[in-house]
Coordinates of C-alpha atoms and ligand atoms in Angstrom, one line a residue:
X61 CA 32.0 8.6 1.3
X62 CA 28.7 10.1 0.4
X63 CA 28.0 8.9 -3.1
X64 CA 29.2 5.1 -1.6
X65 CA 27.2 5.1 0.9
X66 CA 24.1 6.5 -0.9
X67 CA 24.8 3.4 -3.5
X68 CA 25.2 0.9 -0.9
X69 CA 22.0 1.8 0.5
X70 CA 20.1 1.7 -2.8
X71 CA 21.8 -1.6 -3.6
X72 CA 20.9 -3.0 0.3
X73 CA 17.3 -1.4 -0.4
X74 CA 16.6 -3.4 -3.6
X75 CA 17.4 -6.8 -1.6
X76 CA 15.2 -5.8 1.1
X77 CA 12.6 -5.1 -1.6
X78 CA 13.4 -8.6 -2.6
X79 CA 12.5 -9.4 0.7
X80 CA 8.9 -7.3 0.9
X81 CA 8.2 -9.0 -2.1
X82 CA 8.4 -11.8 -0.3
X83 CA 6.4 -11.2 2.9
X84 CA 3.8 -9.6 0.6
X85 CA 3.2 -12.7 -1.4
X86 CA 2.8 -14.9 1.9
X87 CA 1.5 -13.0 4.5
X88 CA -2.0 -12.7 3.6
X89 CA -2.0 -16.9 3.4
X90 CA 0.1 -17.1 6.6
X91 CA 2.9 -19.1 5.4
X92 CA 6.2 -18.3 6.8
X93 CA 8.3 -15.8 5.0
X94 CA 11.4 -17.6 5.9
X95 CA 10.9 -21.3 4.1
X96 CA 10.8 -22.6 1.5
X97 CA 12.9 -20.7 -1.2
X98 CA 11.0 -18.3 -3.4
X99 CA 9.3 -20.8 -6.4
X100 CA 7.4 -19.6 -9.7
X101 CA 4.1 -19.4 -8.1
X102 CA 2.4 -20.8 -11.1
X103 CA 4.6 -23.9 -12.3
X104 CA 6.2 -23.9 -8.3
X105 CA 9.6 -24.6 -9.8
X106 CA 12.0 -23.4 -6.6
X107 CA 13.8 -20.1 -8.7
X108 CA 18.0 -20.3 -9.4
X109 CA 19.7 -17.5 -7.8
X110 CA 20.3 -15.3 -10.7
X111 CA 16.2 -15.4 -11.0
X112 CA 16.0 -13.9 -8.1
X113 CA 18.4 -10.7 -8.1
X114 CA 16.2 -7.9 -7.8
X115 CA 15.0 -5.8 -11.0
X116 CA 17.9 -7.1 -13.2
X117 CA 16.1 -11.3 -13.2
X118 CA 12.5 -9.1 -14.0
X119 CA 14.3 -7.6 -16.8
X120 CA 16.0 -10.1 -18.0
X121 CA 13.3 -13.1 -17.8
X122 CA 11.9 -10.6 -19.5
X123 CA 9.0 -10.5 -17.0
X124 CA 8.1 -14.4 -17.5
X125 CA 8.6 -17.9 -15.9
X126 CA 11.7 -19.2 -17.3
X127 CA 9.5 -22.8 -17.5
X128 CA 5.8 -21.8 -17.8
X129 CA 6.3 -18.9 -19.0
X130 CA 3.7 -17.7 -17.3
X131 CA 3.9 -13.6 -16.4
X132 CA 5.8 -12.2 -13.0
X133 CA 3.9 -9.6 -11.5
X134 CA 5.0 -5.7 -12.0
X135 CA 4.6 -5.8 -8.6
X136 CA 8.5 -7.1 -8.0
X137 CA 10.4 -4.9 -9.8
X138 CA 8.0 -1.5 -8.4
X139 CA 8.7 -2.9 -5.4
X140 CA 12.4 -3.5 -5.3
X141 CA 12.7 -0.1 -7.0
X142 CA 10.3 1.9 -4.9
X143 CA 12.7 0.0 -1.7
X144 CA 15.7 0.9 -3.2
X145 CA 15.2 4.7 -3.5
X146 CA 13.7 5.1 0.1
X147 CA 17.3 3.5 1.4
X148 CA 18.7 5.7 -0.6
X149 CA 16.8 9.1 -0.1
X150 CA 17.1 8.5 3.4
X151 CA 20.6 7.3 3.6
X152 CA 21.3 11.1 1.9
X153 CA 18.9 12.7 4.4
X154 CA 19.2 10.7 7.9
X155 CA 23.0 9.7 7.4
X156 CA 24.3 6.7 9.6
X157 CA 21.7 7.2 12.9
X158 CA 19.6 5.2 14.8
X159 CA 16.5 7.8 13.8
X160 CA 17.5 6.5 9.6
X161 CA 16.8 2.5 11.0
X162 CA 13.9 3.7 12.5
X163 CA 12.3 5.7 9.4
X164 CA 13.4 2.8 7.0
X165 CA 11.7 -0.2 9.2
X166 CA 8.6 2.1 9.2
X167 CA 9.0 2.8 5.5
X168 CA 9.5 -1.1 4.9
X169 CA 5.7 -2.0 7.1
X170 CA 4.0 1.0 5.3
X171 CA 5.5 -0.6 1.8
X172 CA 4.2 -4.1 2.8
X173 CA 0.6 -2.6 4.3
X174 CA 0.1 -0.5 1.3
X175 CA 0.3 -3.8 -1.6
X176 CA -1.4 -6.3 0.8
X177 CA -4.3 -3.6 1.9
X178 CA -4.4 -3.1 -1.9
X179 CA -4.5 -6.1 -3.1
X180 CA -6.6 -7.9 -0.5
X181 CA -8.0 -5.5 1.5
X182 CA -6.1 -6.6 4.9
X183 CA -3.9 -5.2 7.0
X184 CA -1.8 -8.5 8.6
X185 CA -1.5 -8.0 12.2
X186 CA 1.9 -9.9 11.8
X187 CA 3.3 -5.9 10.5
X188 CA 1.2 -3.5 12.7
X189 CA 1.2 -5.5 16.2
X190 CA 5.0 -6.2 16.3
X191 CA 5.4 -2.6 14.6
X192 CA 3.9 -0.8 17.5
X193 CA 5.8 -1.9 19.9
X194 CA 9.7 -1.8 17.5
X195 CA 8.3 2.3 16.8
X196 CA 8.0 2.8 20.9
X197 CA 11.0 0.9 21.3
X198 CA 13.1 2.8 19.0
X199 CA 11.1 6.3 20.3
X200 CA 13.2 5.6 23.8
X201 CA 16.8 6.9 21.7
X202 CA 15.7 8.8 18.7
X203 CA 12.6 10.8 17.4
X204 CA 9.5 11.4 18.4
X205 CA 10.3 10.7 21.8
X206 CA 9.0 8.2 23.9
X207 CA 6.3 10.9 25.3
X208 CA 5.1 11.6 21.8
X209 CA 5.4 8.4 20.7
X210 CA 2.7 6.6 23.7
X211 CA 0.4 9.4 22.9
X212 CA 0.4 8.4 19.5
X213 CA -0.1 5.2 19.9
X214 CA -3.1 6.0 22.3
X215 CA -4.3 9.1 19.7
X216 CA -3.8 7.5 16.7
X217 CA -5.8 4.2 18.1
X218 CA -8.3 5.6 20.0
X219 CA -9.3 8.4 17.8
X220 CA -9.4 5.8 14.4
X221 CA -11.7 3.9 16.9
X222 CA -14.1 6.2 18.2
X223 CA -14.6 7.2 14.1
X224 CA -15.0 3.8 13.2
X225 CA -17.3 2.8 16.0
X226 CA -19.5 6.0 15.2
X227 CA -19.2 5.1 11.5
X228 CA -21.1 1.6 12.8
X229 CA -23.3 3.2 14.8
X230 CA -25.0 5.3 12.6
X231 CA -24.5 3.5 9.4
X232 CA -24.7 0.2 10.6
X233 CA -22.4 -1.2 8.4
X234 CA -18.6 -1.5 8.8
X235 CA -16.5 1.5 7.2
X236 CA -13.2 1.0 9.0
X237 CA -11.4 -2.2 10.1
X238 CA -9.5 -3.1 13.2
X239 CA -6.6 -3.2 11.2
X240 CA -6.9 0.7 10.1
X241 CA -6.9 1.1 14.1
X242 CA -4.1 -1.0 14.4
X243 CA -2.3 0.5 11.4
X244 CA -2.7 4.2 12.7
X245 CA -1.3 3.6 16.5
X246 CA 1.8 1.7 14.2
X247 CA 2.5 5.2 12.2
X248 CA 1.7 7.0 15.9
X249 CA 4.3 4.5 17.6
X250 CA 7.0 5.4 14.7
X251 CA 5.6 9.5 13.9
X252 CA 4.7 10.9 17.5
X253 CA 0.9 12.4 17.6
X254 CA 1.4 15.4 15.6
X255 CA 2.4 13.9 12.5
X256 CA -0.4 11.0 13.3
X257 CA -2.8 13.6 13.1
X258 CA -1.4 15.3 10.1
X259 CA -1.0 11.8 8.2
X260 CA -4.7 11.0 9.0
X261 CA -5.6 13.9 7.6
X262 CA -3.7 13.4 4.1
X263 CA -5.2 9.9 3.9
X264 CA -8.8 11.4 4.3
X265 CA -8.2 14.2 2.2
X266 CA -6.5 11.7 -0.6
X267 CA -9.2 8.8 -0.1
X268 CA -12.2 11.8 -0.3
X269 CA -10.6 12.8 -3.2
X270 CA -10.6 9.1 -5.4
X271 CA -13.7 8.4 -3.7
X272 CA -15.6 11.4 -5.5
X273 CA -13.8 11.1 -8.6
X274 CA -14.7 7.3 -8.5
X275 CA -18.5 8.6 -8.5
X276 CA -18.2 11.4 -10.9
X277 CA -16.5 8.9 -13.2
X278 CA -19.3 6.5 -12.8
X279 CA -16.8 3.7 -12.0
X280 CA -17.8 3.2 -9.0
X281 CA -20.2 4.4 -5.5
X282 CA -18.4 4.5 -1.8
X283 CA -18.5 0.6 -1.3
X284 CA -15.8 0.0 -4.2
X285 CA -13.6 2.8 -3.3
X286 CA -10.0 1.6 -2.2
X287 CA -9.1 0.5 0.9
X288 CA -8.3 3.2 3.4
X289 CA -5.2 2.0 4.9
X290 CA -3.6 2.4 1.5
X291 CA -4.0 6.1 2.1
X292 CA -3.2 5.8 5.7
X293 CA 0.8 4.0 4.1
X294 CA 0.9 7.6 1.5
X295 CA -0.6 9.9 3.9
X296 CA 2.3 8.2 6.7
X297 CA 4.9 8.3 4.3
X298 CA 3.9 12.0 3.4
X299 CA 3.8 13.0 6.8
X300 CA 7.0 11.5 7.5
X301 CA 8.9 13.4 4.8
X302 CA 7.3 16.5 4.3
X303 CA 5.7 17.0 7.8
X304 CA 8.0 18.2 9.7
X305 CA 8.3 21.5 7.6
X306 CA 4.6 21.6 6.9
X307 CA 4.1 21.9 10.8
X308 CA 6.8 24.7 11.4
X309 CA 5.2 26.6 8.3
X310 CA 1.5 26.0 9.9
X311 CA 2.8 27.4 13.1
X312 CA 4.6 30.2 12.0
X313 CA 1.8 31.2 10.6
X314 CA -0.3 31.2 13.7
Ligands
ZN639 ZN1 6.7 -20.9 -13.7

């Protein structure tokens, strides 16, 4: 049963990658991630259906248009494979619960957020709005609890807030974006407040860190450092995976 249904999750993870793929491309031009069928986005020719099976078509188009030849993105297959082992890791570590649908839809938005913050430096309200309210939902039968899970929201929020507000303040000049807010009350919906917290710090730490070795390097001051909520999705994703055990270690220490 167990290697099965690790398998079927890595093969049900690669077509939701499929999917990501998908709702990456369009969101940030708000077209509808439903219709039309996927197309070459350079010639626009609507793709066959053995085009668009993930990682195998990449690899066998040999990562170009079958028409214009014109190069897929990298992005696809990473994607599709990146999807594909976080079904699968947590499929081995959750099992069948309501608390593995959970952490998968939040891995999924944090996947999407990541390559569109990245990308275009935007967090689409279309993931964190309707995220907030599917983590609380799911909070009311499985981890962190509904308790934890409004006080994240309200924490992870508020506090992002009240930094970027003092950021504008002082600096006059924006630092932070609404949709960082938005993005941390999404992981504080899904994580409860203590993971919020430790996730928040991990995305400092990590940004801090590129941001000086973007200096040192020369390639770059503050203003062309990446965007934050890219760390937010890793320091989430950390937080969510090695957390849990960080925060019993940290308090068995005190
Ligand atoms: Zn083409």
């Amino acid at each position: 049963m167990t290697t099965r249904w690790i398998v079927f999750a890595a093969i049900l993870g690669s077509t939701i990658g499929s999917f990501l793929n998908v709702c990456i491309h369009r969101l940030p031009s708000r077209e509808s991630i439903v219709w039309p069928r996927s197309a070459c986005p350079h010639c626009r020719r609507e793709l066959a259906w053995y085009e668009n099976l993930p990682i195998l078509s990449f690899l066998a188009l040999r990562a170009r248009c079958r028409t214009c030849h014109q190069p897929i993105s990298i992005r696809y297959p990473i994607v599709e494979a990146l999807t594909a082992a976080m079904f699968a890791g947590a499929a081995w570590y959750y099992g069948p619960s309501i608390l593995l649908v959970s952490r998968l839809l939040f891995g999924c938005a944090l996947i999407v957020l990541f390559a569109i913050d990245l990308e275009h430096h935007l967090l689409p309200n279309a993931i964190t709005l309707p995220g907030i309210v599917i983590g609380f939902v799911f909070s009311l039968v499985a981890d962190p609890g509904w308790q934890a899970s409004l006080v994240g929201i309200v924490f992870g929020g508020g506090l992002l807030y009240a930094i970027a507000e003092a950021y504008y303040r002082i600096r006059h000049e924006e630092g932070l974006g609404m949709g960082d807010v938005k993005m941390l009350a999404l992981i504080g919906a899904f994580l409860g407040w203590q993971l919020t917290l430790l996730a928040l710090m991990m995305a400092s730490l990590g940004g801090s860190i590129i941001g000086v070795a973007l200096i040192v390097t020369k390639r770059g001051g503050m203003k062309s450092a990446l965007p934050f909520g890219t760390f937010l999705a890793l320091g989430a994703a950390l937080a969510a995976t090695v957390g849990p055990g960080l925060l019993d270690w940290y308090l068995g220490l005190l």
